[in-house]
PDB file of C-alpha atoms in Angstrom:
ATOM      1  CA  UNK A   1      18.262   2.913 -14.107  1.00 54.00           C
ATOM      2  CA  UNK A   2      14.532   3.351 -14.691  1.00 55.00           C
ATOM      3  CA  UNK A   3      12.565   0.496 -16.181  1.00 57.00           C
ATOM      4  CA  UNK A   4       8.904   0.583 -17.161  1.00 57.00           C
ATOM      5  CA  UNK A   5       6.786  -1.447 -14.744  1.00 55.00           C
ATOM      6  CA  UNK A   6       5.464  -4.713 -16.078  1.00 52.00           C
ATOM      7  CA  UNK A   7       1.665  -5.116 -16.041  1.00 51.00           C
ATOM      8  CA  UNK A   8       1.909  -7.928 -13.494  1.00 53.00           C
ATOM      9  CA  UNK A   9       3.889  -5.600 -11.210  1.00 67.00           C
ATOM     10  CA  UNK A  10       0.953  -3.171 -11.196  1.00 75.00           C
ATOM     11  CA  UNK A  11      -1.729  -5.652 -10.087  1.00 79.00           C
ATOM     12  CA  UNK A  12      -1.613  -4.104  -6.620  1.00 80.00           C
ATOM     13  CA  UNK A  13      -2.996  -0.884  -8.152  1.00 84.00           C
ATOM     14  CA  UNK A  14      -6.214  -2.748  -8.964  1.00 83.00           C
ATOM     15  CA  UNK A  15      -6.938  -2.837  -5.214  1.00 86.00           C
ATOM     16  CA  UNK A  16      -8.425   0.019  -3.167  1.00 92.00           C
ATOM     17  CA  UNK A  17      -5.502  -0.176  -0.745  1.00 95.00           C
ATOM     18  CA  UNK A  18      -1.873   0.221  -1.777  1.00 94.00           C
ATOM     19  CA  UNK A  19       1.212  -0.045   0.391  1.00 94.00           C
ATOM     20  CA  UNK A  20       3.185   3.182   0.757  1.00 94.00           C
ATOM     21  CA  UNK A  21       6.403   1.613  -0.532  1.00 92.00           C
ATOM     22  CA  UNK A  22       4.606   0.279  -3.622  1.00 92.00           C
ATOM     23  CA  UNK A  23       2.864   3.635  -4.160  1.00 93.00           C
ATOM     24  CA  UNK A  24       6.169   5.493  -3.994  1.00 93.00           C
ATOM     25  CA  UNK A  25       7.709   3.166  -6.582  1.00 91.00           C
ATOM     26  CA  UNK A  26       4.676   3.490  -8.898  1.00 92.00           C
ATOM     27  CA  UNK A  27       3.565   7.055  -8.211  1.00 93.00           C
ATOM     28  CA  UNK A  28       3.060   8.044 -11.853  1.00 93.00           C
ATOM     29  CA  UNK A  29       0.691   5.133 -12.530  1.00 92.00           C
ATOM     30  CA  UNK A  30      -1.079   5.629  -9.191  1.00 94.00           C
ATOM     31  CA  UNK A  31      -1.758   9.301  -9.915  1.00 95.00           C
ATOM     32  CA  UNK A  32      -2.911   8.492 -13.446  1.00 93.00           C
ATOM     33  CA  UNK A  33      -5.474   5.980 -12.178  1.00 93.00           C
ATOM     34  CA  UNK A  34      -6.730   8.344  -9.504  1.00 95.00           C
ATOM     35  CA  UNK A  35      -7.001  11.254 -11.928  1.00 94.00           C
ATOM     36  CA  UNK A  36      -8.208   9.597 -15.114  1.00 94.00           C
ATOM     37  CA  UNK A  37     -10.269   6.715 -13.733  1.00 92.00           C
ATOM     38  CA  UNK A  38     -11.665   8.751 -10.822  1.00 91.00           C
ATOM     39  CA  UNK A  39     -10.442   6.151  -8.349  1.00 91.00           C
ATOM     40  CA  UNK A  40      -9.677   6.696  -4.677  1.00 94.00           C
ATOM     41  CA  UNK A  41      -6.655   4.832  -3.356  1.00 96.00           C
ATOM     42  CA  UNK A  42      -5.879   4.339   0.308  1.00 97.00           C
ATOM     43  CA  UNK A  43      -2.228   4.205   1.281  1.00 97.00           C
ATOM     44  CA  UNK A  44      -1.380   1.664   3.945  1.00 96.00           C
ATOM     45  CA  UNK A  45       1.459   1.195   6.356  1.00 96.00           C
ATOM     46  CA  UNK A  46       1.624  -2.221   7.988  1.00 95.00           C
ATOM     47  CA  UNK A  47      -1.853  -3.021   6.633  1.00 94.00           C
ATOM     48  CA  UNK A  48      -3.376   0.066   8.269  1.00 97.00           C
ATOM     49  CA  UNK A  49      -4.870   2.927   6.229  1.00 97.00           C
ATOM     50  CA  UNK A  50      -2.866   6.092   6.806  1.00 98.00           C
ATOM     51  CA  UNK A  51      -3.831   8.355   3.879  1.00 97.00           C
ATOM     52  CA  UNK A  52      -5.998   8.634   0.791  1.00 97.00           C
ATOM     53  CA  UNK A  53      -5.051   9.717  -2.708  1.00 97.00           C
ATOM     54  CA  UNK A  54      -7.848  11.454  -4.600  1.00 97.00           C
ATOM     55  CA  UNK A  55      -8.057  13.581  -7.723  1.00 96.00           C
ATOM     56  CA  UNK A  56      -7.848  17.343  -7.405  1.00 96.00           C
ATOM     57  CA  UNK A  57     -11.468  17.559  -8.615  1.00 95.00           C
ATOM     58  CA  UNK A  58     -12.595  15.199  -5.828  1.00 95.00           C
ATOM     59  CA  UNK A  59     -10.649  17.151  -3.221  1.00 96.00           C
ATOM     60  CA  UNK A  60     -12.036  20.514  -4.349  1.00 96.00           C
ATOM     61  CA  UNK A  61     -15.632  19.188  -4.279  1.00 95.00           C
ATOM     62  CA  UNK A  62     -15.094  17.763  -0.797  1.00 94.00           C
ATOM     63  CA  UNK A  63     -13.627  21.064   0.363  1.00 95.00           C
ATOM     64  CA  UNK A  64     -16.669  22.983  -0.948  1.00 94.00           C
ATOM     65  CA  UNK A  65     -19.070  20.468   0.619  1.00 92.00           C
ATOM     66  CA  UNK A  66     -17.321  20.782   3.966  1.00 90.00           C
ATOM     67  CA  UNK A  67     -17.567  24.576   3.789  1.00 92.00           C
ATOM     68  CA  UNK A  68     -21.341  24.250   3.304  1.00 90.00           C
ATOM     69  CA  UNK A  69     -21.687  21.778   6.168  1.00 88.00           C
ATOM     70  CA  UNK A  70     -19.712  24.029   8.492  1.00 87.00           C
ATOM     71  CA  UNK A  71     -22.236  26.853   7.914  1.00 89.00           C
ATOM     72  CA  UNK A  72     -25.066  24.764   9.395  1.00 87.00           C
ATOM     73  CA  UNK A  73     -24.778  24.126  13.147  1.00 84.00           C
ATOM     74  CA  UNK A  74     -26.797  20.879  13.113  1.00 84.00           C
ATOM     75  CA  UNK A  75     -24.775  19.403  10.277  1.00 82.00           C
ATOM     76  CA  UNK A  76     -21.541  20.548  11.911  1.00 82.00           C
ATOM     77  CA  UNK A  77     -22.533  18.903  15.206  1.00 86.00           C
ATOM     78  CA  UNK A  78     -23.315  15.641  13.406  1.00 84.00           C
ATOM     79  CA  UNK A  79     -20.023  15.750  11.533  1.00 76.00           C
ATOM     80  CA  UNK A  80     -18.119  16.399  14.758  1.00 83.00           C
ATOM     81  CA  UNK A  81     -19.930  13.523  16.464  1.00 86.00           C
ATOM     82  CA  UNK A  82     -18.883  11.123  13.688  1.00 74.00           C
ATOM     83  CA  UNK A  83     -15.168  11.852  14.086  1.00 65.00           C
TER      84      UNK A  83
END
């Protein structure tokens, strides 16, 4: 039986990091905040960041920026050195 989450249950979504189990249980609200409020949320497992949830707009901009960086050898070398 589905029940609407209570506001106090969603306090964890005010943080930048959200546990995977909590995110799964509150996926609709998580996606809404990421999309509408332009927030980035990091999913954690055992207090360690394992993934990020971003809006489609953010992802597409990052993808285009990476394509530009990859066309410039110096920028590509710097990016590779940082990872």
